[in-house]
Coordinates of C-alpha atoms and ligand atoms in Angstrom, one line a residue:
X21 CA 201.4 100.6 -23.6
X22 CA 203.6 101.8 -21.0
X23 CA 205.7 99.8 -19.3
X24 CA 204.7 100.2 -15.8
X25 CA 200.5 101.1 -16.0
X26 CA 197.4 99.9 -14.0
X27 CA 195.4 96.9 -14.6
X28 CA 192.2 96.5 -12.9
X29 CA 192.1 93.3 -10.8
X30 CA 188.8 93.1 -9.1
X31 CA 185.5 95.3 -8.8
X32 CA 183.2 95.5 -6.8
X33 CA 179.6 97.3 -6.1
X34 CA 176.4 98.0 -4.3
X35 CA 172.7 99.6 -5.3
X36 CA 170.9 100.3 -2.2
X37 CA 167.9 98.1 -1.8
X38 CA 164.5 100.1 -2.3
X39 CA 163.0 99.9 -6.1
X40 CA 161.6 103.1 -7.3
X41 CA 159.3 102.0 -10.1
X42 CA 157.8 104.0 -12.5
X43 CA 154.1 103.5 -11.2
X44 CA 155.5 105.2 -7.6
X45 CA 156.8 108.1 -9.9
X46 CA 153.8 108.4 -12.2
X47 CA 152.2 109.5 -8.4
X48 CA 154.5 112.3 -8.2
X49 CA 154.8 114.1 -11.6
X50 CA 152.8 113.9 -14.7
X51 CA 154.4 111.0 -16.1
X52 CA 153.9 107.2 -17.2
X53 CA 155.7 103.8 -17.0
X54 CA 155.1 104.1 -21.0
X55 CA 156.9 107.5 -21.1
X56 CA 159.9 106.9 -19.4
X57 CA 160.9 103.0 -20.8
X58 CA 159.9 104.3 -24.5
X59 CA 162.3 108.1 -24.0
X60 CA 164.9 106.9 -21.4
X61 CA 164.8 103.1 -20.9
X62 CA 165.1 103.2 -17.5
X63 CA 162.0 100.6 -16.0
X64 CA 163.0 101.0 -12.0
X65 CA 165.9 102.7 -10.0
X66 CA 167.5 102.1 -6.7
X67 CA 167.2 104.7 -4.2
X68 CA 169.0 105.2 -0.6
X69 CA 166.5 104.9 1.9
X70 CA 167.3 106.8 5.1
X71 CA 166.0 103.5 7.2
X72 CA 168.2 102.0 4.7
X73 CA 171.8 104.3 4.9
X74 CA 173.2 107.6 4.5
X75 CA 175.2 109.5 2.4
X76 CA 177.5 107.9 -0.4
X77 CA 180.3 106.7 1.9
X78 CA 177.4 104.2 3.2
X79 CA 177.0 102.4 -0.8
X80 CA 181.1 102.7 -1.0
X81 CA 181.5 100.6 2.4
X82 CA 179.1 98.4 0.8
X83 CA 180.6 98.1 -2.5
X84 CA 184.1 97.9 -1.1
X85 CA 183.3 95.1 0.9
X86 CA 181.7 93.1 -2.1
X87 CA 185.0 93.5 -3.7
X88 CA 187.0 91.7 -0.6
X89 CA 184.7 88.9 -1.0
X90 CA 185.2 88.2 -4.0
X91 CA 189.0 89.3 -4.3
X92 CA 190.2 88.9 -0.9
X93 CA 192.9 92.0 -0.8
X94 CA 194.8 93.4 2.3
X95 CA 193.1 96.9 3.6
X96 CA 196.1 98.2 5.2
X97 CA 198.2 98.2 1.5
X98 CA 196.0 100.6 -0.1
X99 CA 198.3 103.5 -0.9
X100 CA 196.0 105.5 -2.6
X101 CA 191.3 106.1 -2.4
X102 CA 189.9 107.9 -4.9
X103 CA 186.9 108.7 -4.9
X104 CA 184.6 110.2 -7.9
X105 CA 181.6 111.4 -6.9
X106 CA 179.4 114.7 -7.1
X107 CA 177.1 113.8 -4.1
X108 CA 179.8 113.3 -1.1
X109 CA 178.5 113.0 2.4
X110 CA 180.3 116.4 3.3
X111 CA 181.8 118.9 1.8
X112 CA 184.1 117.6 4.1
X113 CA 185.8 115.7 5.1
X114 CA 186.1 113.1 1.6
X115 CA 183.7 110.3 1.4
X116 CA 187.4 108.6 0.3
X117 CA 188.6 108.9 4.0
X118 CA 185.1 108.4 5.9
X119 CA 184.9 105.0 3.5
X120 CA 188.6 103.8 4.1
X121 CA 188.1 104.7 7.9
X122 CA 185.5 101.6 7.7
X123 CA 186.9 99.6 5.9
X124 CA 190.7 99.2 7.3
X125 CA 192.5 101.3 4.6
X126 CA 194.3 102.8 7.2
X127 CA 197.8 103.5 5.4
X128 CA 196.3 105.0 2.1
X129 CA 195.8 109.3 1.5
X130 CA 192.1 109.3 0.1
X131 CA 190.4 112.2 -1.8
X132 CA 187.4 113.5 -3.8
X133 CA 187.0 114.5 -7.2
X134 CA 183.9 115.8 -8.9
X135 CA 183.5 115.5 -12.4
X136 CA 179.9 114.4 -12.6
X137 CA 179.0 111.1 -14.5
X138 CA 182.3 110.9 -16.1
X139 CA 184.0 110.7 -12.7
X140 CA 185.0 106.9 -13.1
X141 CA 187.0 107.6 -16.4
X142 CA 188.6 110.7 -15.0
X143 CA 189.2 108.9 -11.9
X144 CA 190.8 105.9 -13.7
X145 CA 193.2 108.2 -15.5
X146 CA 194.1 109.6 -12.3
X147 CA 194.7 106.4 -10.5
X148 CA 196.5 104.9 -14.1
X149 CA 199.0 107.7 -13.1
X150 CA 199.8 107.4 -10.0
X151 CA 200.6 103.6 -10.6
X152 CA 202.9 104.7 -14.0
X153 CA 204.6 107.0 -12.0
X154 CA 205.9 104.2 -10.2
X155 CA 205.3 104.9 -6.8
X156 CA 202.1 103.6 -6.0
X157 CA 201.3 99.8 -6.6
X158 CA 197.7 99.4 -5.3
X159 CA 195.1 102.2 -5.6
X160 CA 191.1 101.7 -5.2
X161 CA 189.2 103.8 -7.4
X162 CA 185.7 104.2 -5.9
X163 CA 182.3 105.9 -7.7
X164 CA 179.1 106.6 -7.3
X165 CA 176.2 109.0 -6.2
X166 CA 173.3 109.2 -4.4
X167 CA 171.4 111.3 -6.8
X168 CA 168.1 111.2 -5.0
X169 CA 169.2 113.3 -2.7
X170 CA 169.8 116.3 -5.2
X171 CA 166.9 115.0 -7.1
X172 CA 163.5 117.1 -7.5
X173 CA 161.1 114.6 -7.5
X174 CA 158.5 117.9 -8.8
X175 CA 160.1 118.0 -11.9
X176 CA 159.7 115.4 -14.5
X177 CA 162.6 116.5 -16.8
X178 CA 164.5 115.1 -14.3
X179 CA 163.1 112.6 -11.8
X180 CA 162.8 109.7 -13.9
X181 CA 166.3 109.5 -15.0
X182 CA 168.8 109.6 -11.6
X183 CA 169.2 106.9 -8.9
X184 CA 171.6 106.2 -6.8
X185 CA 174.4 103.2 -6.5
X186 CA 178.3 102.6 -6.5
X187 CA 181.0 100.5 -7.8
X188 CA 184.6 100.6 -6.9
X189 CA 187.6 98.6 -8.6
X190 CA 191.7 97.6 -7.5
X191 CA 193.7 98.7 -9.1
X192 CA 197.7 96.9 -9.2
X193 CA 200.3 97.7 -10.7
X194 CA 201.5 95.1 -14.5
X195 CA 204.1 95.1 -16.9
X196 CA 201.5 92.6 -18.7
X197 CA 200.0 93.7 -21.8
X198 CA 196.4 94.2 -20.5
X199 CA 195.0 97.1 -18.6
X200 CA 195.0 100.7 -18.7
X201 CA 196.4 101.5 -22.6
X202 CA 194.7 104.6 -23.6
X203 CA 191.9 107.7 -23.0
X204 CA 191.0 111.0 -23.9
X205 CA 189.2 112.8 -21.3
X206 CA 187.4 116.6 -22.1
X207 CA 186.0 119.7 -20.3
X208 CA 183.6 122.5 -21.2
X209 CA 182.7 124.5 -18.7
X210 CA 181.5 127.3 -20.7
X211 CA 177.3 126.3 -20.6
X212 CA 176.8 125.5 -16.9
X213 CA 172.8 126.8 -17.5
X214 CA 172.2 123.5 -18.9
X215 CA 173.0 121.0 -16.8
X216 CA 173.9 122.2 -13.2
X217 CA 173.1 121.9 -9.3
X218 CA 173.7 125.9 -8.3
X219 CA 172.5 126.0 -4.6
X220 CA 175.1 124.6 -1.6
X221 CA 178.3 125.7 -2.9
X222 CA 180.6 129.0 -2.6
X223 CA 178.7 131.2 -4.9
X224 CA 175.4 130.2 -3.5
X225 CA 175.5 129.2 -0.3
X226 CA 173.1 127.5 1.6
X227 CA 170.1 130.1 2.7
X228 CA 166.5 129.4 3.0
X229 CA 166.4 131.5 -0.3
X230 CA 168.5 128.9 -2.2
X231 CA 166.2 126.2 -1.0
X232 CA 163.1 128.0 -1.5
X233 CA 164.5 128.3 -5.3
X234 CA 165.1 124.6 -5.4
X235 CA 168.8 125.6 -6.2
X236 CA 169.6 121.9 -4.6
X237 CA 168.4 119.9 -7.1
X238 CA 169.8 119.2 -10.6
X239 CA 168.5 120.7 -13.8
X240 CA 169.1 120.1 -16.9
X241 CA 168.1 121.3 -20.3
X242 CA 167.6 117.3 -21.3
X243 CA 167.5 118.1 -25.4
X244 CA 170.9 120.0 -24.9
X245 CA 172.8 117.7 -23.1
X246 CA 171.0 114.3 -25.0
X247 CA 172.6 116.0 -28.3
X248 CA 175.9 116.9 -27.1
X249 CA 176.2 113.5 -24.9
X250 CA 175.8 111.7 -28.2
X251 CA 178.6 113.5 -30.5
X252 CA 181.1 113.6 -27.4
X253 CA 180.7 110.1 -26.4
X254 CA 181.0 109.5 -30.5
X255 CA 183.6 111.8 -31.2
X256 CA 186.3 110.5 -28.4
X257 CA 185.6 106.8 -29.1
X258 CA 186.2 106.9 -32.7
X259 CA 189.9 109.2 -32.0
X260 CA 190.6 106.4 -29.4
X261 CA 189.4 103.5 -31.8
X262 CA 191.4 105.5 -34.5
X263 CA 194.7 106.6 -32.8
X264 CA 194.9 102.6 -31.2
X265 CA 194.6 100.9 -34.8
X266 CA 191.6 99.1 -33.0
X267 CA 188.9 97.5 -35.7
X268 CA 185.1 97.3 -34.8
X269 CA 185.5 93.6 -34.9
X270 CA 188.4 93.8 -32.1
X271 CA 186.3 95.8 -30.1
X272 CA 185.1 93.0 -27.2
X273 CA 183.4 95.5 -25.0
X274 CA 181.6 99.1 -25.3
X275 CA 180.6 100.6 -22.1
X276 CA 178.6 103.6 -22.3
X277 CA 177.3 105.4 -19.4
X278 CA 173.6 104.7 -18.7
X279 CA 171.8 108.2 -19.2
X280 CA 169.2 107.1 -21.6
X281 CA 168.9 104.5 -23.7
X282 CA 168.6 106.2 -26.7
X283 CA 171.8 107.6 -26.1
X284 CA 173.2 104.5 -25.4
X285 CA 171.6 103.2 -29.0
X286 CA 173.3 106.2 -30.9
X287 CA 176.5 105.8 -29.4
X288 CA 176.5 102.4 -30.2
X289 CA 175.2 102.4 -33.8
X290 CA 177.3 105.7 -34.4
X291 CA 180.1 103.4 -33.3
X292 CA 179.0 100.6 -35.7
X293 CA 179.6 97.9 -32.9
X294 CA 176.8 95.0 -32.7
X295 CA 174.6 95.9 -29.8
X296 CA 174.9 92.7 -27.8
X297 CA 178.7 93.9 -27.5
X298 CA 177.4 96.6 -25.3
X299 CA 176.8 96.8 -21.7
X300 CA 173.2 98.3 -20.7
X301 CA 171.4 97.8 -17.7
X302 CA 170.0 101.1 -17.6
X303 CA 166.7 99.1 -17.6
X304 CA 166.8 98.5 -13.7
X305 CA 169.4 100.5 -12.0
X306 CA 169.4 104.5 -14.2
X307 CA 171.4 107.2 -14.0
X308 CA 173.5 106.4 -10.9
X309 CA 176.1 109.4 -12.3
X310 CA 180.0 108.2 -11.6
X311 CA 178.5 105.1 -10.3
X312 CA 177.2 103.4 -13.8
X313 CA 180.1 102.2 -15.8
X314 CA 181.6 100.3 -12.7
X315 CA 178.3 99.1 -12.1
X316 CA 178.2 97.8 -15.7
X317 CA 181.8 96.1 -15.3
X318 CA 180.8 94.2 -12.0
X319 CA 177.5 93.1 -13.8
X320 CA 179.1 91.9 -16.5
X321 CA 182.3 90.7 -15.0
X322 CA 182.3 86.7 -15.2
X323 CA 182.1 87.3 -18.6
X324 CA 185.2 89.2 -19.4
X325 CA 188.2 87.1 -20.3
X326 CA 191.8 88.0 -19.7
X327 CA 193.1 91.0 -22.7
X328 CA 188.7 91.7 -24.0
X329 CA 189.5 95.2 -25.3
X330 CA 187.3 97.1 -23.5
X331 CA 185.8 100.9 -24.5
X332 CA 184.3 102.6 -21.7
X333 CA 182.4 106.1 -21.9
X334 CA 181.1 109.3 -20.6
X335 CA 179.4 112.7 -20.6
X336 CA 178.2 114.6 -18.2
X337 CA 178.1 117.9 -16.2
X338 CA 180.4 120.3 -16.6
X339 CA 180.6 119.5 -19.3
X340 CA 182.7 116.7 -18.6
X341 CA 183.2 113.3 -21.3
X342 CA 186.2 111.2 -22.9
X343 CA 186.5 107.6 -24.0
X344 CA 189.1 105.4 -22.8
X345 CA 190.4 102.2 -23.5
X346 CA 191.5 99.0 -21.1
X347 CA 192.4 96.0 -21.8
X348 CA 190.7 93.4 -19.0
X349 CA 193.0 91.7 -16.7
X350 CA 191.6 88.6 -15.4
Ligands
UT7_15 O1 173.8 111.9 -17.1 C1 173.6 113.3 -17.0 C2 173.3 113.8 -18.4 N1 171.9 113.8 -18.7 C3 171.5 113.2 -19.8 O2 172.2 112.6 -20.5 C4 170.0 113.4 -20.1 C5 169.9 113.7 -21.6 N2 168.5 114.1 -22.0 C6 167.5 113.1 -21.9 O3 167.7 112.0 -21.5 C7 166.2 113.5 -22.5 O4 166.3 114.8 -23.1 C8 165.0 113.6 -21.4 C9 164.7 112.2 -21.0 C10 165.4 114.5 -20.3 C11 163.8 114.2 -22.1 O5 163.4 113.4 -23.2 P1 163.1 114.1 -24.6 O6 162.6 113.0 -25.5 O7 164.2 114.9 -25.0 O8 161.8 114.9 -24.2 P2 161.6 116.5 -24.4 O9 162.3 117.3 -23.4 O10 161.8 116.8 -25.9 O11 160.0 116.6 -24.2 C12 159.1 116.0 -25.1 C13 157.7 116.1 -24.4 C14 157.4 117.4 -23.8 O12 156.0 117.6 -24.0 P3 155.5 118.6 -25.1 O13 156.1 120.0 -24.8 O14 155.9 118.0 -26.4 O15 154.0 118.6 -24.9 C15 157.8 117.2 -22.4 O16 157.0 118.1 -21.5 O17 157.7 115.1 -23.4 C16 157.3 115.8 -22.2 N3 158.0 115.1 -21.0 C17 157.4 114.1 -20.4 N4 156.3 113.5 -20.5 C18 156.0 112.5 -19.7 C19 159.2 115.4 -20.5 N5 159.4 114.6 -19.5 C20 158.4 113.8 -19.4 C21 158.0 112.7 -18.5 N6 156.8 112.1 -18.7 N7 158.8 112.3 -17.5

C-alpha cells in the first residue's frame, strides 16, 4: 500500500423514482416478466421521468446531497469532481461542473470520463492518483447513467436490461492501512460492432438519417459481450486476488457490476467466493452502467466494517473491464 493513497469515506446515491416493471415492458416488445427474471435477473428498473428530472447531473445533485446528510463534508474543499458516465447532459459542458455548480463545490476543476459500465473503477484509479500524488486531499468521484435515454425500448435485446441511477463517494486522503491498495484496469477497442451507441458523436453526427437508423440507442450483440464479461471480470479478479496474496476466505466483499445475473453467478462461482459474500441488487434497480457498483456500496454500506477487503468489478463497452481492490475505511 502506498503511503499516501485514497480511502473512501462516505457514499452516497440516488435512483430516480418511477419503477419500470416487467409487465409495462412486456407491452412494448415481445417479452415476459418470466423471461427477463429467469435470463437477466433484473425484476423492475428505475427510470428518469422528465416530470421527474433531466439529464444525469439531475441524479448526481441528488446522490451528492444524500452523501452530505449522511457525512456532513464542506462543498467548497472539493479539489477535484470526477465524473464517470457515458450519458452526460451535454457534450458539454461536464455533468462534473453543471453538478458541483449545485451543489457548492465551487473551488474544485470537475471533468468527464467515459468508459461505459466500468467508469467507477476507472474513475477510482483516477481519483486514487491524484490523492497519491500528493496534491489533492479531497476528490468526489461521481457515476451513473441515465440509460433510458439511449435505450430502444423496440428492441428486446436490449430494453430489459438498462436503467438509470447514480452513486457518488469522498474520497480523503490516509496513511492508514485501508482504502485504495490495488487494480487492474483493461481496454479493447478493437470489436466496437458488438456493443456500441454510433449515432451523436464526431463520426456520425446527429442528422435525421442517424435518428431514422436508431443510431442513438445502444446495441449490443448480448451472447458476445455475456461471454467476454464473464472471463474479464474472472480473469482480472483472480491476478488481483493472486498478485495481493489475498485467500477466498479473506475476501469480505465481491462487487460485480449488475449486467445480468447470470453473469453475476459465474463471476462469483468462477471466483469460488460464497454467494452471500456478493453484492447483487440487480433484482430491482438493472443495468444503471457506471452507476451500479456505487449503488451496491451505499446499499450495502452499514454493513461494511473498518479494513472488509473489498473486490469490486467491471466490463463494459469499449471494451472496457479490470478488478480492483479496497480495503473499506469506516
Ligand atoms: O453492461 C453492458 C454489458 N452488457 C451485458 O453484459 C449484457 C450481456 N448479455 C446478456 O445479458 C444476454 O446475452 C441477453 C440478456 C442480452 C440475452 O440473453 P441470452 O440468454 O443470451 O439470449 P439470446 O440472445 O441467446 O436469445 C435466446 C432467445 C432468442 O430466441 P430464439 O432465437 O432462440 O427463438 C431471443 O430472440 O431469447 C430471445 N430473446 C428474448 N425472449 C424474450 C431475447 N431477448 C428476449 C426477451 N424476451 N427480452
Amino acid at each position: 500500500m502506498n503511503q499516501v493513497h485514497a480511502v473512501i469515506t462516505g457514499v452516497g446515491a440516488y435512483v430516480p423514482q418511477y419503477r419500470l416493471s416487467n409487465d409495462e415492458l412486456s407491452n412494448m416488445v415481445e417479452t415476459s416478466d418470466e423471461w427477463i427474471v429467469k435470463r437477466i435477473g433484473i425484476k423492475e428498473r428505475r427510470v428518469l421521468k422528465p416530470e421527474e428530472g433531466c439529464g444525469v447531473s439531475y441524479l448526481a445533485v441528488k446522490a451528492i446531497e444524500d452523501l452530505q446528510q449522511k457525512h456532513p463534508f464542506d462543498p467548497a474543499e472539493i479539489e477535484v469532481v470526477v465524473f464517470a458516465t457515458s450519458t452526460p447532459d451535454y457534450s458539454l459542458p461536464s455533468s462534473a461542473a453543471l453538478t458541483a455548480a449545485q451543489t457548492g463545490m465551487t473551488n474544485a476543476f470537475c471533468f468527464d470520463m467515459e468508459a461505459a459500465c466500468s467508469g467507477f473503477i476507472y474513475a477510482l484509479d483516477v481519483a486514487n492518483g491524484f490523492i497519491a500524488s500528493g496534491k489533492y486531499k479531497k476528490v468526489i468521484v461521481l457515476a451513473g447513467d441515465v440509460l433510458s435515454t439511449v435505450t430502444d425500448y423496440t428492441d428486446r435485446n436490449t430494453c430489459p436490461i438498462f436503467a438509470d441511477g447514480c452513486g457518488c463517494v469522498l474520497l480523503e486522503v490516509t496513511e492508514e492501512e485501508v482504502g485504495f491498495v490495488d487494480s487492474i484496469l483493461c481496454s479493447d477497442g478493437s470489436s466496437p460492432e458488438n456493443l456500441h451507441l454510433y449515432g451523436g458523436g464526431s463520426a456520425n453526427p446527429a442528422t435525421h438519417e442517424t435518428v431514422d437508423q436508431r443510431l442513438h440507442y445502444i446495441w449490443q450483440d448480448g451472447k458476445v459481450v455475456f461471454k467476454r464479461a464473464v472471463s474479464s471480470m474472472v480473469d482480472t479478479c483472480e491476478q488481483i486476488v493472486k498478485r495481493n496474496n489475498l485467500t477466498v476466505e479473506q475476501i469480505d466483499w465481491v462487487v460485480p457490476h449488475q449486467a445480468n445475473m447470470r453473469i453475476i453467478d459465474a463471476v462469483v462461482n468462477y471466483l469460488g467466493v460464497p454467494p452471500e459474500k456478493a453484492m447483487i441488487n440487480i433484482e430491482k434497480y438493472g443495468n444503471t452502467s457506471a452507476g451500479t457498483i456505487p449503488i451496491c456500496l451505499w446499499e450495502w454500506e452499514s454493513k461494511l466494517k473498518k479494513g472488509d477487503n473489498i473486490l469490486l468489478t467491471a466490463f463494459g463497452a469499449g471494451f472496457t473491464w479490470g478488478a480492483t481492490y479496497i480495503k473499506w475505511g469506516y
